[in-house]
Amino acid sequence: MTTPATTATREEVWAESRSRLIPATVIGSLIEWYDIAIYGQAAALVFGTLFFPEFSSTAGRVAAFATFGVGYFARPLGAAIFGHLGDRYGRRVSLVGTLLLMGISTVIIGCLPTYASIGLAAPILLVVCRLLQGAGVGAEYVGAVTMVAEFAPPKRRGYYASLPACGVFLGIGLAAAVSAAVATLPKDQLMTWGWRIPFLLSILVVGTGLFLRLRVPESPVFADLKSARARTKVPALTLIRAMGGRLLLVMVANTVLAFNIYVIQTFALGYLADRDVAKSTTLIALLLGCAVGAVAIPLVGKLSDRVGRKPVYLVVAVLCALTAFPFFWLIDTGNTVLIMIGFALAFGSILAMFGSQAAYYAELFPAAYRFSGFGLGREIPGAVLAGPAPVIAVGLLAAAGGVPWLIAGAMALLAIATIAALAALPETAGIDLTPIHEADDEAAHV
């Protein structure tokens, strides 16, 4: 068995690669969340009219949200496929594939004819593009974090692994800024060509991201894995057999992020539009929430290096539970300042979770199926909760007679479920991620 690279060698590789690796992973997450955000915003604001004009206003929005949700059903499949590629053939190979699939699918959406031009074929094509987009997204962030975590020094892994998540707020923020600019167009221009602009602009970011990623070396941990011949034939199956219980706990721990983020980021846009709040106000409030998250994510990651992954993650989950009801109380006032505060509190809290979970999820799984475990742990709850979140929220709102207390209750309940799952998971800060020095068997089979 080949001895893995020495600590000194890893530090040298890290120092040499960091300036290319961090931007390459951040820009991938930026594209992922830009694509998600512009689709969610379009679903909330224009897709109902453009692709489902035969429906009523409410039914059209639900149908548009349903196409948003469809992409999430493809994400576990994408996580399995690209996770397999990442664990068998290399993290870098997988990351280039996810980037191309995401970006190309998004640009094609911006070129689609609408229902008025080709009838029923238009929403069908929209769904196909959304499925492809979802498959790419299913492993993008996971691959980025895995790469950084495997490169980074153990004592600063929490901080560095949190940095790709900065692409989350950059992507959502860029989407909010572009959508806010497009929303200022006259309605006839917005509905004919203006809505396409955010999707077409994705090609610029994809080109930049591809250039950066092709210059990043393979993860040294995967290089050790390959040289030690420690790879498994079907990583996902090995994962389920060896650590099925831990995988389930990670899924539960991710439920609050999977659901709450899309209630705030997507459903709330339509919710406020129905209350005659200006679209630009809502998008700027979303941008403010992103700014809070931008500050919180690396700080939370750095804190996890100091005090541990679990306690930081637990505190963030508690904050998510505590902000659920105040978020709706504040935005229901219709007051611009209070709406801004509501988004800053709720969206900032949920985005901070990226900083606490990044290194943690990478450390919870051995190298041979780390990509697969991390990916499936995040994306299976995404398929169940994230994609359907806006539709679920519409249903809960109707069930409560137009009052959002059931939605807030669901958000708080999922935060509590996350807290319970975290209590059963081990602390991992500082663990060696190399295939030779994996977590001991007792910890690995939680």
GROMACS .gro file of C-alpha atoms in nm:
model
  446
    1MET     CA    1   0.000   0.000   0.000
    2THR     CA    2   0.136   0.340  -0.097
    3THR     CA    3   0.208   0.577   0.186
    4PRO     CA    4   0.003   0.895   0.156
    5ALA     CA    5   0.166   1.232   0.099
    6THR     CA    6   0.339   1.377   0.402
    7THR     CA    7   0.195   1.670   0.595
    8ALA     CA    8   0.467   1.900   0.460
    9THR     CA    9   0.388   1.796   0.103
   10ARG     CA   10   0.017   1.858   0.158
   11GLU     CA   11   0.087   2.201   0.298
   12GLU     CA   12   0.300   2.283  -0.004
   13VAL     CA   13   0.032   2.161  -0.243
   14TRP     CA   14  -0.230   2.358  -0.052
   15ALA     CA   15  -0.024   2.678  -0.058
   16GLU     CA   16   0.034   2.640  -0.431
   17SER     CA   17  -0.325   2.549  -0.521
   18ARG     CA   18  -0.526   2.769  -0.285
   19SER     CA   19  -0.527   3.079  -0.507
   20ARG     CA   20  -0.683   2.876  -0.790
   21LEU     CA   21  -0.894   2.631  -0.589
   22ILE     CA   22  -1.095   2.877  -0.381
   23PRO     CA   23  -1.209   3.098  -0.673
   24ALA     CA   24  -1.284   2.788  -0.885
   25THR     CA   25  -1.509   2.639  -0.616
   26VAL     CA   26  -1.672   2.969  -0.521
   27ILE     CA   27  -1.767   3.046  -0.880
   28GLY     CA   28  -1.921   2.700  -0.918
   29SER     CA   29  -2.145   2.759  -0.618
   30LEU     CA   30  -2.219   3.107  -0.752
   31ILE     CA   31  -2.346   2.956  -1.078
   32GLU     CA   32  -2.545   2.689  -0.894
   33TRP     CA   33  -2.729   2.935  -0.675
   34TYR     CA   34  -2.761   3.199  -0.944
   35ASP     CA   35  -2.933   2.939  -1.162
   36ILE     CA   36  -3.158   2.825  -0.878
   37ALA     CA   37  -3.244   3.178  -0.775
   38ILE     CA   38  -3.329   3.315  -1.119
   39TYR     CA   39  -3.545   3.010  -1.188
   40GLY     CA   40  -3.723   3.044  -0.855
   41GLN     CA   41  -3.776   3.416  -0.907
   42ALA     CA   42  -3.904   3.360  -1.260
   43ALA     CA   43  -4.136   3.084  -1.134
   44ALA     CA   44  -4.274   3.321  -0.872
   45LEU     CA   45  -4.312   3.622  -1.099
   46VAL     CA   46  -4.348   3.533  -1.471
   47PHE     CA   47  -4.345   3.161  -1.558
   48GLY     CA   48  -4.708   3.108  -1.460
   49THR     CA   49  -4.819   3.356  -1.725
   50LEU     CA   50  -4.563   3.258  -1.991
   51PHE     CA   51  -4.581   2.880  -1.973
   52PHE     CA   52  -4.919   2.810  -1.808
   53PRO     CA   53  -5.151   3.083  -1.939
   54GLU     CA   54  -5.456   2.854  -1.949
   55PHE     CA   55  -5.452   2.826  -1.569
   56SER     CA   56  -5.586   3.072  -1.316
   57SER     CA   57  -5.333   3.306  -1.154
   58THR     CA   58  -5.296   3.086  -0.844
   59ALA     CA   59  -5.294   2.758  -1.038
   60GLY     CA   60  -5.042   2.899  -1.284
   61ARG     CA   61  -4.807   2.994  -1.003
   62VAL     CA   62  -4.843   2.651  -0.844
   63ALA     CA   63  -4.765   2.490  -1.181
   64ALA     CA   64  -4.460   2.714  -1.221
   65PHE     CA   65  -4.344   2.627  -0.869
   66ALA     CA   66  -4.396   2.260  -0.956
   67THR     CA   67  -4.149   2.290  -1.245
   68PHE     CA   68  -3.907   2.445  -0.995
   69GLY     CA   69  -3.958   2.143  -0.773
   70VAL     CA   70  -3.907   1.894  -1.056
   71GLY     CA   71  -3.538   1.983  -1.069
   72TYR     CA   72  -3.500   1.863  -0.712
   73PHE     CA   73  -3.618   1.515  -0.800
   74ALA     CA   74  -3.320   1.495  -1.036
   75ARG     CA   75  -3.073   1.614  -0.775
   76PRO     CA   76  -3.031   1.282  -0.587
   77LEU     CA   77  -2.974   1.116  -0.925
   78GLY     CA   78  -2.714   1.380  -1.007
   79ALA     CA   79  -2.557   1.331  -0.664
   80ALA     CA   80  -2.539   0.956  -0.723
   81ILE     CA   81  -2.395   0.986  -1.075
   82PHE     CA   82  -2.145   1.263  -1.011
   83GLY     CA   83  -2.072   1.128  -0.663
   84HIS     CA   84  -1.981   0.796  -0.826
   85LEU     CA   85  -1.759   0.975  -1.076
   86GLY     CA   86  -1.601   1.182  -0.798
   87ASP     CA   87  -1.528   0.881  -0.577
   88ARG     CA   88  -1.416   0.652  -0.860
   89TYR     CA   89  -1.246   0.879  -1.116
   90GLY     CA   90  -1.167   1.203  -0.938
   91ARG     CA   91  -1.321   1.507  -0.773
   92ARG     CA   92  -1.201   1.735  -1.053
   93VAL     CA   93  -1.366   1.532  -1.331
   94SER     CA   94  -1.699   1.550  -1.153
   95LEU     CA   95  -1.675   1.924  -1.089
   96VAL     CA   96  -1.614   2.005  -1.455
   97GLY     CA   97  -1.915   1.791  -1.553
   98THR     CA   98  -2.154   1.952  -1.304
   99LEU     CA   99  -2.049   2.301  -1.411
  100LEU     CA  100  -2.114   2.235  -1.780
  101LEU     CA  101  -2.448   2.061  -1.724
  102MET     CA  102  -2.580   2.337  -1.498
  103GLY     CA  103  -2.470   2.625  -1.713
  104ILE     CA  104  -2.580   2.489  -2.050
  105SER     CA  105  -2.924   2.393  -1.917
  106THR     CA  106  -2.976   2.742  -1.776
  107VAL     CA  107  -2.881   2.914  -2.101
  108ILE     CA  108  -3.120   2.689  -2.296
  109ILE     CA  109  -3.407   2.793  -2.063
  110GLY     CA  110  -3.339   3.152  -2.165
  111CYS     CA  111  -3.384   3.052  -2.529
  112LEU     CA  112  -3.708   2.853  -2.491
  113PRO     CA  113  -4.021   2.954  -2.681
  114THR     CA  114  -4.323   3.016  -2.459
  115TYR     CA  115  -4.671   2.862  -2.457
  116ALA     CA  116  -4.794   3.135  -2.690
  117SER     CA  117  -4.544   3.019  -2.955
  118ILE     CA  118  -4.550   2.638  -2.940
  119GLY     CA  119  -4.826   2.547  -2.695
  120LEU     CA  120  -4.790   2.246  -2.467
  121ALA     CA  121  -4.438   2.171  -2.590
  122ALA     CA  122  -4.313   2.484  -2.409
  123PRO     CA  123  -4.374   2.367  -2.050
  124ILE     CA  124  -4.250   2.018  -2.145
  125LEU     CA  125  -3.919   2.161  -2.268
  126LEU     CA  126  -3.901   2.375  -1.955
  127VAL     CA  127  -3.935   2.066  -1.737
  128VAL     CA  128  -3.665   1.878  -1.934
  129CYS     CA  129  -3.421   2.168  -1.893
  130ARG     CA  130  -3.504   2.193  -1.526
  131LEU     CA  131  -3.435   1.820  -1.480
  132LEU     CA  132  -3.095   1.851  -1.646
  133GLN     CA  133  -3.017   2.162  -1.443
  134GLY     CA  134  -3.113   1.978  -1.124
  135ALA     CA  135  -2.892   1.680  -1.207
  136GLY     CA  136  -2.592   1.911  -1.242
  137VAL     CA  137  -2.672   2.101  -0.925
  138GLY     CA  138  -2.702   1.772  -0.735
  139ALA     CA  139  -2.328   1.742  -0.686
  140GLU     CA  140  -2.187   2.088  -0.754
  141TYR     CA  141  -2.165   2.236  -0.405
  142VAL     CA  142  -2.079   1.899  -0.253
  143GLY     CA  143  -1.789   1.849  -0.491
  144ALA     CA  144  -1.659   2.200  -0.429
  145VAL     CA  145  -1.661   2.159  -0.051
  146THR     CA  146  -1.511   1.809  -0.071
  147MET     CA  147  -1.222   1.938  -0.281
  148VAL     CA  148  -1.147   2.227  -0.046
  149ALA     CA  149  -1.185   2.013   0.269
  150GLU     CA  150  -0.942   1.755   0.133
  151PHE     CA  151  -0.685   2.020   0.044
  152ALA     CA  152  -0.716   2.243   0.352
  153PRO     CA  153  -0.507   2.220   0.673
  154PRO     CA  154  -0.710   2.036   0.943
  155LYS     CA  155  -0.698   2.327   1.190
  156ARG     CA  156  -0.848   2.568   0.937
  157ARG     CA  157  -1.068   2.326   0.745
  158GLY     CA  158  -1.393   2.471   0.878
  159TYR     CA  159  -1.304   2.818   0.754
  160TYR     CA  160  -1.175   2.717   0.413
  161ALA     CA  161  -1.452   2.462   0.349
  162SER     CA  162  -1.708   2.734   0.423
  163LEU     CA  163  -1.573   2.962   0.149
  164PRO     CA  164  -1.737   2.784  -0.149
  165ALA     CA  165  -2.068   2.861   0.022
  166CYS     CA  166  -1.990   3.229  -0.027
  167GLY     CA  167  -2.083   3.151  -0.384
  168VAL     CA  168  -2.432   3.084  -0.249
  169PHE     CA  169  -2.488   3.442  -0.141
  170LEU     CA  170  -2.299   3.576  -0.444
  171GLY     CA  171  -2.519   3.372  -0.675
  172ILE     CA  172  -2.845   3.461  -0.502
  173GLY     CA  173  -2.733   3.820  -0.468
  174LEU     CA  174  -2.635   3.845  -0.834
  175ALA     CA  175  -2.966   3.687  -0.935
  176ALA     CA  176  -3.156   3.932  -0.712
  177ALA     CA  177  -2.963   4.226  -0.857
  178VAL     CA  178  -3.017   4.116  -1.219
  179SER     CA  179  -3.383   4.034  -1.156
  180ALA     CA  180  -3.436   4.368  -0.979
  181ALA     CA  181  -3.291   4.546  -1.282
  182VAL     CA  182  -3.503   4.343  -1.524
  183ALA     CA  183  -3.813   4.403  -1.308
  184THR     CA  184  -3.786   4.775  -1.384
  185LEU     CA  185  -3.865   4.708  -1.752
  186PRO     CA  186  -4.216   4.786  -1.880
  187LYS     CA  187  -4.438   4.482  -1.839
  188ASP     CA  188  -4.465   4.408  -2.212
  189GLN     CA  189  -4.086   4.407  -2.249
  190LEU     CA  190  -4.039   4.200  -1.932
  191MET     CA  191  -4.283   3.936  -2.054
  192THR     CA  192  -4.144   3.917  -2.410
  193TRP     CA  193  -3.765   3.930  -2.381
  194GLY     CA  194  -3.664   4.080  -2.047
  195TRP     CA  195  -3.717   3.760  -1.844
  196ARG     CA  196  -3.464   3.581  -2.067
  197ILE     CA  197  -3.170   3.807  -1.978
  198PRO     CA  198  -3.087   3.652  -1.636
  199PHE     CA  199  -3.075   3.303  -1.790
  200LEU     CA  200  -2.861   3.403  -2.089
  201LEU     CA  201  -2.610   3.585  -1.869
  202SER     CA  202  -2.523   3.251  -1.708
  203ILE     CA  203  -2.297   3.170  -2.004
  204LEU     CA  204  -2.048   3.439  -1.896
  205VAL     CA  205  -2.005   3.294  -1.550
  206VAL     CA  206  -1.985   2.937  -1.682
  207GLY     CA  207  -1.701   3.029  -1.916
  208THR     CA  208  -1.508   3.188  -1.630
  209GLY     CA  209  -1.573   2.893  -1.402
  210LEU     CA  210  -1.462   2.638  -1.661
  211PHE     CA  211  -1.137   2.827  -1.719
  212LEU     CA  212  -1.063   2.825  -1.346
  213ARG     CA  213  -1.158   2.462  -1.284
  214LEU     CA  214  -0.942   2.324  -1.561
  215ARG     CA  215  -0.643   2.482  -1.385
  216VAL     CA  216  -0.711   2.317  -1.045
  217PRO     CA  217  -0.519   1.995  -0.961
  218GLU     CA  218  -0.682   1.679  -0.836
  219SER     CA  219  -0.747   1.645  -0.463
  220PRO     CA  220  -0.441   1.497  -0.284
  221VAL     CA  221  -0.676   1.277  -0.079
  222PHE     CA  222  -0.821   1.124  -0.397
  223ALA     CA  223  -0.466   1.079  -0.530
  224ASP     CA  224  -0.387   0.878  -0.216
  225LEU     CA  225  -0.711   0.686  -0.251
  226LYS     CA  226  -0.628   0.595  -0.608
  227SER     CA  227  -0.266   0.497  -0.539
  228ALA     CA  228  -0.370   0.287  -0.239
  229ARG     CA  229  -0.631   0.111  -0.455
  230ALA     CA  230  -0.885   0.184  -0.185
  231ARG     CA  231  -1.167   0.289  -0.416
  232THR     CA  232  -1.491   0.089  -0.413
  233LYS     CA  233  -1.675  -0.024  -0.728
  234VAL     CA  234  -2.009   0.129  -0.629
  235PRO     CA  235  -1.942   0.390  -0.360
  236ALA     CA  236  -2.309   0.462  -0.288
  237LEU     CA  237  -2.388   0.097  -0.212
  238THR     CA  238  -2.082   0.065   0.009
  239LEU     CA  239  -2.192   0.379   0.190
  240ILE     CA  240  -2.542   0.247   0.259
  241ARG     CA  241  -2.413  -0.086   0.387
  242ALA     CA  242  -2.138   0.062   0.606
  243MET     CA  243  -2.294   0.387   0.731
  244GLY     CA  244  -2.665   0.383   0.654
  245GLY     CA  245  -2.755   0.518   0.999
  246ARG     CA  246  -2.518   0.810   0.972
  247LEU     CA  247  -2.643   0.891   0.623
  248LEU     CA  248  -3.000   0.904   0.755
  249LEU     CA  249  -2.899   1.140   1.037
  250VAL     CA  250  -2.723   1.372   0.790
  251MET     CA  251  -3.040   1.378   0.579
  252VAL     CA  252  -3.248   1.481   0.879
  253ALA     CA  253  -2.989   1.741   0.981
  254ASN     CA  254  -3.025   1.900   0.637
  255THR     CA  255  -3.406   1.922   0.635
  256VAL     CA  256  -3.423   2.273   0.782
  257LEU     CA  257  -3.191   2.408   0.514
  258ALA     CA  258  -3.370   2.216   0.238
  259PHE     CA  259  -3.713   2.358   0.324
  260ASN     CA  260  -3.665   2.696   0.489
  261ILE     CA  261  -3.432   2.847   0.233
  262TYR     CA  262  -3.685   2.802  -0.049
  263VAL     CA  263  -3.977   2.929   0.152
  264ILE     CA  264  -3.782   3.251   0.208
  265GLN     CA  265  -3.605   3.271  -0.127
  266THR     CA  266  -3.891   3.165  -0.357
  267PHE     CA  267  -4.234   3.142  -0.195
  268ALA     CA  268  -4.196   3.473  -0.010
  269LEU     CA  269  -4.153   3.659  -0.341
  270GLY     CA  270  -4.497   3.560  -0.464
  271TYR     CA  271  -4.643   3.595  -0.115
  272LEU     CA  272  -4.537   3.961  -0.095
  273ALA     CA  273  -4.632   4.029  -0.459
  274ASP     CA  274  -4.989   3.922  -0.371
  275ARG     CA  275  -4.981   4.183  -0.094
  276ASP     CA  276  -4.886   4.457  -0.339
  277VAL     CA  277  -4.529   4.488  -0.216
  278ALA     CA  278  -4.309   4.610  -0.503
  279LYS     CA  279  -4.102   4.335  -0.666
  280SER     CA  280  -3.793   4.550  -0.640
  281THR     CA  281  -3.844   4.588  -0.263
  282THR     CA  282  -3.864   4.211  -0.215
  283LEU     CA  283  -3.560   4.143  -0.429
  284ILE     CA  284  -3.354   4.407  -0.248
  285ALA     CA  285  -3.461   4.255   0.085
  286LEU     CA  286  -3.342   3.918  -0.044
  287LEU     CA  287  -3.015   4.080  -0.141
  288LEU     CA  288  -2.978   4.218   0.212
  289GLY     CA  289  -3.034   3.872   0.357
  290CYS     CA  290  -2.760   3.745   0.127
  291ALA     CA  291  -2.525   4.014   0.253
  292VAL     CA  292  -2.585   3.903   0.613
  293GLY     CA  293  -2.517   3.545   0.507
  294ALA     CA  294  -2.200   3.657   0.329
  295VAL     CA  295  -2.060   3.782   0.657
  296ALA     CA  296  -2.193   3.493   0.865
  297ILE     CA  297  -2.076   3.198   0.653
  298PRO     CA  298  -1.695   3.234   0.689
  299LEU     CA  299  -1.728   3.353   1.050
  300VAL     CA  300  -1.933   3.045   1.138
  301GLY     CA  301  -1.684   2.821   0.953
  302LYS     CA  302  -1.395   2.978   1.141
  303LEU     CA  303  -1.578   2.941   1.472
  304SER     CA  304  -1.629   2.570   1.402
  305ASP     CA  305  -1.250   2.534   1.390
  306ARG     CA  306  -1.226   2.683   1.736
  307VAL     CA  307  -1.515   2.525   1.928
  308GLY     CA  308  -1.617   2.227   1.713
  309ARG     CA  309  -1.861   2.149   1.434
  310LYS     CA  310  -2.156   2.028   1.642
  311PRO     CA  311  -2.198   2.318   1.885
  312VAL     CA  312  -2.183   2.575   1.606
  313TYR     CA  313  -2.427   2.384   1.388
  314LEU     CA  314  -2.663   2.346   1.687
  315VAL     CA  315  -2.662   2.719   1.760
  316VAL     CA  316  -2.740   2.802   1.397
  317ALA     CA  317  -3.026   2.549   1.395
  318VAL     CA  318  -3.170   2.712   1.708
  319LEU     CA  319  -3.153   3.052   1.537
  320CYS     CA  320  -3.345   2.910   1.241
  321ALA     CA  321  -3.617   2.789   1.477
  322LEU     CA  322  -3.636   3.124   1.657
  323THR     CA  323  -3.661   3.337   1.341
  324ALA     CA  324  -3.939   3.142   1.163
  325PHE     CA  325  -4.240   3.323   1.314
  326PRO     CA  326  -4.077   3.669   1.338
  327PHE     CA  327  -3.995   3.650   0.966
  328PHE     CA  328  -4.363   3.640   0.871
  329TRP     CA  329  -4.466   3.888   1.142
  330LEU     CA  330  -4.219   4.139   0.999
  331ILE     CA  331  -4.295   4.096   0.629
  332ASP     CA  332  -4.671   4.097   0.691
  333THR     CA  333  -4.646   4.458   0.805
  334GLY     CA  334  -4.576   4.567   0.447
  335ASN     CA  335  -4.326   4.815   0.588
  336THR     CA  336  -4.012   4.828   0.374
  337VAL     CA  337  -3.770   4.857   0.666
  338LEU     CA  338  -3.932   4.571   0.858
  339ILE     CA  339  -3.935   4.354   0.547
  340MET     CA  340  -3.562   4.416   0.514
  341ILE     CA  341  -3.507   4.322   0.879
  342GLY     CA  342  -3.716   4.007   0.838
  343PHE     CA  343  -3.509   3.885   0.544
  344ALA     CA  344  -3.183   3.978   0.716
  345LEU     CA  345  -3.274   3.772   1.024
  346ALA     CA  346  -3.431   3.467   0.862
  347PHE     CA  347  -3.228   3.439   0.545
  348GLY     CA  348  -2.905   3.533   0.719
  349SER     CA  349  -2.962   3.258   0.976
  350ILE     CA  350  -3.036   2.988   0.722
  351LEU     CA  351  -2.739   3.085   0.505
  352ALA     CA  352  -2.511   3.069   0.810
  353MET     CA  353  -2.589   2.697   0.819
  354PHE     CA  354  -2.367   2.651   0.512
  355GLY     CA  355  -2.072   2.768   0.719
  356SER     CA  356  -2.141   2.517   0.994
  357GLN     CA  357  -2.213   2.212   0.780
  358ALA     CA  358  -1.945   2.238   0.510
  359ALA     CA  359  -1.643   2.076   0.677
  360TYR     CA  360  -1.869   1.874   0.908
  361TYR     CA  361  -2.040   1.677   0.631
  362ALA     CA  362  -1.709   1.613   0.455
  363GLU     CA  363  -1.557   1.482   0.779
  364LEU     CA  364  -1.848   1.251   0.855
  365PHE     CA  365  -1.772   1.017   0.563
  366PRO     CA  366  -1.456   0.822   0.467
  367ALA     CA  367  -1.264   0.916   0.152
  368ALA     CA  368  -1.377   0.613  -0.049
  369TYR     CA  369  -1.739   0.736  -0.054
  370ARG     CA  370  -1.713   1.089   0.085
  371PHE     CA  371  -1.846   1.256  -0.230
  372SER     CA  372  -2.141   1.013  -0.249
  373GLY     CA  373  -2.223   1.035   0.122
  374PHE     CA  374  -2.208   1.413   0.134
  375GLY     CA  375  -2.410   1.442  -0.187
  376LEU     CA  376  -2.687   1.197  -0.102
  377GLY     CA  377  -2.710   1.331   0.253
  378ARG     CA  378  -2.785   1.679   0.119
  379GLU     CA  379  -2.984   1.602  -0.195
  380ILE     CA  380  -3.232   1.335  -0.086
  381PRO     CA  381  -3.397   1.574   0.165
  382GLY     CA  382  -3.376   1.833  -0.112
  383ALA     CA  383  -3.588   1.613  -0.338
  384VAL     CA  384  -3.840   1.558  -0.058
  385LEU     CA  385  -3.857   1.913   0.079
  386ALA     CA  386  -3.659   2.175  -0.113
  387GLY     CA  387  -3.819   2.149  -0.455
  388PRO     CA  388  -4.175   2.110  -0.326
  389ALA     CA  389  -4.121   2.379  -0.058
  390PRO     CA  390  -4.298   2.662  -0.245
  391VAL     CA  391  -4.593   2.436  -0.333
  392ILE     CA  392  -4.609   2.304   0.024
  393ALA     CA  393  -4.605   2.663   0.149
  394VAL     CA  394  -4.891   2.759  -0.085
  395GLY     CA  395  -5.091   2.462   0.050
  396LEU     CA  396  -5.020   2.546   0.413
  397LEU     CA  397  -5.115   2.907   0.353
  398ALA     CA  398  -5.448   2.804   0.200
  399ALA     CA  399  -5.512   2.555   0.483
  400ALA     CA  400  -5.462   2.833   0.739
  401GLY     CA  401  -5.699   3.069   0.562
  402GLY     CA  402  -5.429   3.291   0.416
  403VAL     CA  403  -5.239   3.330   0.745
  404PRO     CA  404  -4.877   3.198   0.739
  405TRP     CA  405  -4.859   3.046   1.087
  406LEU     CA  406  -4.858   2.688   0.953
  407ILE     CA  407  -4.564   2.770   0.726
  408ALA     CA  408  -4.369   2.924   1.014
  409GLY     CA  409  -4.457   2.625   1.230
  410ALA     CA  410  -4.323   2.382   0.970
  411MET     CA  411  -3.999   2.583   0.945
  412ALA     CA  412  -3.953   2.575   1.323
  413LEU     CA  413  -4.039   2.204   1.343
  414LEU     CA  414  -3.775   2.112   1.086
  415ALA     CA  415  -3.519   2.314   1.279
  416ILE     CA  416  -3.604   2.108   1.588
  417ALA     CA  417  -3.566   1.785   1.386
  418THR     CA  418  -3.223   1.907   1.274
  419ILE     CA  419  -3.124   1.971   1.636
  420ALA     CA  420  -3.228   1.616   1.731
  421ALA     CA  421  -3.027   1.461   1.446
  422LEU     CA  422  -2.719   1.666   1.534
  423ALA     CA  423  -2.737   1.544   1.892
  424ALA     CA  424  -2.687   1.188   1.764
  425LEU     CA  425  -2.395   1.267   1.533
  426PRO     CA  426  -2.031   1.270   1.654
  427GLU     CA  427  -1.793   1.564   1.668
  428THR     CA  428  -1.540   1.551   1.384
  429ALA     CA  429  -1.326   1.867   1.403
  430GLY     CA  430  -0.962   1.796   1.319
  431ILE     CA  431  -1.017   1.441   1.192
  432ASP     CA  432  -0.769   1.313   0.931
  433LEU     CA  433  -0.945   1.288   0.592
  434THR     CA  434  -0.688   1.064   0.419
  435PRO     CA  435  -0.794   0.711   0.319
  436ILE     CA  436  -0.527   0.560   0.545
  437HIS     CA  437  -0.640   0.739   0.861
  438GLU     CA  438  -1.018   0.721   0.847
  439ALA     CA  439  -1.250   0.759   1.143
  440ASP     CA  440  -1.242   0.457   1.370
  441ASP     CA  441  -1.504   0.192   1.309
  442GLU     CA  442  -1.702   0.265   1.620
  443ALA     CA  443  -1.751   0.632   1.529
  444ALA     CA  444  -1.809   0.546   1.164
  445HIS     CA  445  -2.113   0.334   1.235
  446VAL     CA  446  -2.326   0.584   1.426
   0.00000   0.00000   0.00000
